[in-house]
Amino acid sequence: MSDTIHKLVIIGSGPAGLTAALYAARAELAPLVIAGISPGGQLMLTTEVENFPGFPEGIQGPDLMQNMLKQVERFGAVIVNENAASVDFSSQPFKVKTETQEFLTKTVIIATGADANWLGLPNEQRLRGKGVSACATCDGFFFKGKEVVVIGGGDSAMEEANFLTKFASHVTIVHRREEFKASKIMLARAEANPKIKFIVNATVIDVLGEATVSGVKIKHNDTGAEEIVEAQGYFAAIGHTPATKLFATAGVEVNSKGYIVPKVFTETNIPGVFVAGDVHDHRYRQAVTAAGEGCKAALDAEKFLAEHEQ
Ligand SMILES: Cc1cc2nc3c(=O)[nH]c(=O)nc-3n(C[C@H](O)[C@H](O)[C@H](O)COP(=O)(O)OP(=O)(O)OC[C@H]3O[C@@H](n4cnc5c(N)ncnc54)[C@H](O)[C@@H]3O)c2cc1C
């Protein structure tokens, strides 16, 4: 372990982490970014991003992240391509360990994001970005006049389905049970939407299509009968899992779904530990909101350091 005490360590290298690094580097905090073994975050898994401001023709997700990384490196942020394996926030300086190194730091920004939950079907993965999505706000626009299937029975499934009816000709919600977890009001709104149809008590067993999605194969749980629902879009709306286990273990407050709960602006319950992006934001989940929060967390960390300068 080196005995250098960093001013700021940022964990995660999606839009939140890299924007935090950009602001912190330009504020001369010399941030160290623990970028993870899959650097760049969720946008590395997509193709066209059409709603990040500044790109009138859109931009490929991996290109956008590569640009962010270059911009951050230009201002001297140091990138470590390893995962944070454990953290110790019990006293100053904080400790952040990767598999091979340990870093000491006065402040930390947690920007480890969240992953969409999937059913785990092989074709669901193969057709990701080719009709398979987990984000209606991001991808709904690509399904103008098309038929789509939404998987799930909670509020987010109802919300995604309602949103998708702005573009899609038809939306079929497939839910594995007869009862819904969704709140009454969200369910009623979906039921009242003439473009939405429900198939309940049915399990999705395959996503069909060669180059792009052409249908979804389901099995009715009561009869065992199989059915193909024709669709060009498949939206998984069965929740997200935030990457917070190691922080919860270290005393960072998380809610019942594992999302970090900020206390004052971006600061967590541990003074000097800040949070940005999808790792706490289960509502907006957009690249631009994550980037905005990265900016805020860096400014908050800078203020904290100024106030605690010895
Ligand atoms: C397929 C897809 C398409 C999308 N399309 C759009 C779109 O068109 N427009 C839009 O605005 N949004 C889109 N989104 C949503 C957007 O990608 C997210 O809202 C955004 O990436 C969140 O940024 P973040 O920095 O908070 O987290 P993430 O992007 O999730 O990045 C978190 C990073 O932290 C890393 N990490 C996790 N744990 C550790 C650890 N222990 N140590 C080190 N690193 C760690 C992860 O590997 C990852 O690299 C899309 C998402 C997906 C999945």
PDB file of C-alpha atoms and ligand atoms in Angstrom, residues 11-17 34-43 45-46 48-52 82-85 111-116 128 134-135 138-139 243 246-247 276-279 285-288 290, ligand 1:
ATOM      1  CA  ILE A  11     -15.514   4.379  -7.974  1.00  0.00           C
ATOM      2  CA  GLY A  12     -17.208   3.660 -11.330  1.00  0.00           C
ATOM      3  CA  SER A  13     -16.616   4.968 -14.842  1.00  0.00           C
ATOM      4  CA  GLY A  14     -20.047   5.460 -16.388  1.00  0.00           C
ATOM      5  CA  PRO A  15     -21.358   8.974 -17.189  1.00  0.00           C
ATOM      6  CA  ALA A  16     -21.614   9.787 -13.450  1.00  0.00           C
ATOM      7  CA  GLY A  17     -18.088   8.699 -12.519  1.00  0.00           C
ATOM      8  CA  ILE A  34     -11.381   3.028 -10.041  1.00  0.00           C
ATOM      9  CA  ALA A  35     -12.981   2.367 -13.398  1.00  0.00           C
ATOM     10  CA  GLY A  36     -13.932  -1.274 -12.907  1.00  0.00           C
ATOM     11  CA  ILE A  37     -13.311  -4.267 -15.114  1.00  0.00           C
ATOM     12  CA  SER A  38     -16.144  -3.220 -17.462  1.00  0.00           C
ATOM     13  CA  PRO A  39     -15.286   0.474 -17.818  1.00  0.00           C
ATOM     14  CA  GLY A  40     -17.693   2.916 -19.458  1.00  0.00           C
ATOM     15  CA  GLY A  41     -20.853   1.647 -17.823  1.00  0.00           C
ATOM     16  CA  GLN A  42     -24.207   0.791 -19.332  1.00  0.00           C
ATOM     17  CA  LEU A  43     -23.814   2.857 -22.503  1.00  0.00           C
ATOM     18  CA  LEU A  45     -23.997  -2.032 -24.171  1.00  0.00           C
ATOM     19  CA  THR A  46     -25.982   0.111 -26.550  1.00  0.00           C
ATOM     20  CA  GLU A  48     -27.332   4.777 -30.937  1.00  0.00           C
ATOM     21  CA  VAL A  49     -27.744   7.375 -28.177  1.00  0.00           C
ATOM     22  CA  GLU A  50     -29.986  10.135 -29.511  1.00  0.00           C
ATOM     23  CA  ASN A  51     -30.811  12.048 -26.349  1.00  0.00           C
ATOM     24  CA  PHE A  52     -27.410  13.118 -25.016  1.00  0.00           C
ATOM     25  CA  GLU A  82      -9.854  -2.797 -11.628  1.00  0.00           C
ATOM     26  CA  ASN A  83     -12.946  -3.268  -9.502  1.00  0.00           C
ATOM     27  CA  ALA A  84     -13.101  -1.883  -5.995  1.00  0.00           C
ATOM     28  CA  ALA A  85     -13.223  -5.078  -3.926  1.00  0.00           C
ATOM     29  CA  ALA A 111     -20.789   5.953  -9.056  1.00  0.00           C
ATOM     30  CA  THR A 112     -21.075   2.203  -9.584  1.00  0.00           C
ATOM     31  CA  GLY A 113     -24.433   2.339 -11.377  1.00  0.00           C
ATOM     32  CA  ALA A 114     -27.060  -0.344 -11.636  1.00  0.00           C
ATOM     33  CA  ASP A 115     -27.787  -3.231 -13.975  1.00  0.00           C
ATOM     34  CA  ALA A 116     -31.167  -4.000 -15.460  1.00  0.00           C
ATOM     35  CA  ARG A 128     -29.867  -6.743 -26.932  1.00  0.00           C
ATOM     36  CA  ALA A 134     -34.684  -2.382 -20.676  1.00  0.00           C
ATOM     37  CA  CYS A 135     -35.248   1.359 -21.098  1.00  0.00           C
ATOM     38  CA  CYS A 138     -33.995   5.533 -24.153  1.00  0.00           C
ATOM     39  CA  ASP A 139     -35.291   3.296 -26.923  1.00  0.00           C
ATOM     40  CA  ALA A 243     -23.991  -2.235  -7.383  1.00  0.00           C
ATOM     41  CA  LEU A 246     -19.612  -3.511  -0.738  1.00  0.00           C
ATOM     42  CA  PHE A 247     -20.768  -0.055   0.354  1.00  0.00           C
ATOM     43  CA  ALA A 276     -23.930   9.994  -8.120  1.00  0.00           C
ATOM     44  CA  GLY A 277     -25.971   8.371 -10.865  1.00  0.00           C
ATOM     45  CA  ASP A 278     -28.021   5.200 -11.162  1.00  0.00           C
ATOM     46  CA  VAL A 279     -26.512   3.688  -8.008  1.00  0.00           C
ATOM     47  CA  ARG A 285     -31.838   6.499 -14.981  1.00  0.00           C
ATOM     48  CA  GLN A 286     -30.489   8.545 -17.882  1.00  0.00           C
ATOM     49  CA  ALA A 287     -26.958   9.280 -19.037  1.00  0.00           C
ATOM     50  CA  VAL A 288     -27.522  13.013 -18.826  1.00  0.00           C
ATOM     51  CA  ALA A 290     -26.110  10.593 -14.167  1.00  0.00           C
TER      52      ALA A 290
HETATM   53  C1  LIG B   1     -28.905  -0.842 -23.252  1.00  0.00           C
HETATM   54  C2  LIG B   1     -29.007   0.521 -22.608  1.00  0.00           C
HETATM   55  C3  LIG B   1     -29.286   1.619 -23.400  1.00  0.00           C
HETATM   56  C4  LIG B   1     -29.367   2.878 -22.817  1.00  0.00           C
HETATM   57  N1  LIG B   1     -29.620   3.942 -23.621  1.00  0.00           N
HETATM   58  C5  LIG B   1     -29.645   5.174 -23.081  1.00  0.00           C
HETATM   59  C6  LIG B   1     -29.865   6.321 -23.905  1.00  0.00           C
HETATM   60  O1  LIG B   1     -30.055   6.208 -25.125  1.00  0.00           O
HETATM   61  N2  LIG B   1     -29.863   7.532 -23.296  1.00  0.00           N
HETATM   62  C7  LIG B   1     -29.690   7.694 -21.944  1.00  0.00           C
HETATM   63  O2  LIG B   1     -29.678   8.821 -21.460  1.00  0.00           O
HETATM   64  N3  LIG B   1     -29.508   6.627 -21.142  1.00  0.00           N
HETATM   65  C8  LIG B   1     -29.485   5.385 -21.680  1.00  0.00           C
HETATM   66  N4  LIG B   1     -29.314   4.302 -20.869  1.00  0.00           N
HETATM   67  C9  LIG B   1     -29.200   4.526 -19.417  1.00  0.00           C
HETATM   68  C10 LIG B   1     -27.799   5.020 -19.066  1.00  0.00           C
HETATM   69  O3  LIG B   1     -26.858   4.168 -19.675  1.00  0.00           O
HETATM   70  C11 LIG B   1     -27.609   5.054 -17.557  1.00  0.00           C
HETATM   71  O4  LIG B   1     -28.600   5.862 -16.966  1.00  0.00           O
HETATM   72  C12 LIG B   1     -26.232   5.622 -17.214  1.00  0.00           C
HETATM   73  O5  LIG B   1     -25.220   4.871 -17.841  1.00  0.00           O
HETATM   74  C13 LIG B   1     -26.016   5.616 -15.715  1.00  0.00           C
HETATM   75  O6  LIG B   1     -24.724   6.087 -15.493  1.00  0.00           O
HETATM   76  P1  LIG B   1     -23.918   5.764 -14.164  1.00  0.00           P
HETATM   77  O7  LIG B   1     -22.582   6.384 -14.353  1.00  0.00           O
HETATM   78  O8  LIG B   1     -24.719   6.120 -12.987  1.00  0.00           O
HETATM   79  O9  LIG B   1     -23.767   4.170 -14.102  1.00  0.00           O
HETATM   80  P2  LIG B   1     -23.278   3.078 -15.147  1.00  0.00           P
HETATM   81  O10 LIG B   1     -23.359   3.542 -16.542  1.00  0.00           O
HETATM   82  O11 LIG B   1     -24.025   1.849 -14.735  1.00  0.00           O
HETATM   83  O12 LIG B   1     -21.723   2.906 -14.793  1.00  0.00           O
HETATM   84  C14 LIG B   1     -21.296   2.338 -13.597  1.00  0.00           C
HETATM   85  C15 LIG B   1     -19.884   1.818 -13.778  1.00  0.00           C
HETATM   86  O13 LIG B   1     -19.377   1.416 -12.502  1.00  0.00           O
HETATM   87  C16 LIG B   1     -18.707   0.186 -12.653  1.00  0.00           C
HETATM   88  N5  LIG B   1     -18.657  -0.529 -11.374  1.00  0.00           N
HETATM   89  C17 LIG B   1     -19.622  -1.235 -10.748  1.00  0.00           C
HETATM   90  N6  LIG B   1     -19.130  -1.775  -9.612  1.00  0.00           N
HETATM   91  C18 LIG B   1     -17.833  -1.395  -9.527  1.00  0.00           C
HETATM   92  C19 LIG B   1     -16.792  -1.644  -8.587  1.00  0.00           C
HETATM   93  N7  LIG B   1     -16.963  -2.399  -7.502  1.00  0.00           N
HETATM   94  N8  LIG B   1     -15.586  -1.098  -8.812  1.00  0.00           N
HETATM   95  C20 LIG B   1     -15.361  -0.316  -9.913  1.00  0.00           C
HETATM   96  N9  LIG B   1     -16.322  -0.050 -10.843  1.00  0.00           N
HETATM   97  C21 LIG B   1     -17.528  -0.588 -10.652  1.00  0.00           C
HETATM   98  C22 LIG B   1     -19.552  -0.553 -13.705  1.00  0.00           C
HETATM   99  O14 LIG B   1     -18.841  -1.623 -14.264  1.00  0.00           O
HETATM  100  C23 LIG B   1     -19.809   0.577 -14.684  1.00  0.00           C
HETATM  101  O15 LIG B   1     -18.739   0.716 -15.565  1.00  0.00           O
HETATM  102  C24 LIG B   1     -29.202   3.037 -21.409  1.00  0.00           C
HETATM  103  C25 LIG B   1     -28.931   1.923 -20.625  1.00  0.00           C
HETATM  104  C26 LIG B   1     -28.833   0.672 -21.205  1.00  0.00           C
HETATM  105  C27 LIG B   1     -28.537  -0.534 -20.348  1.00  0.00           C
END
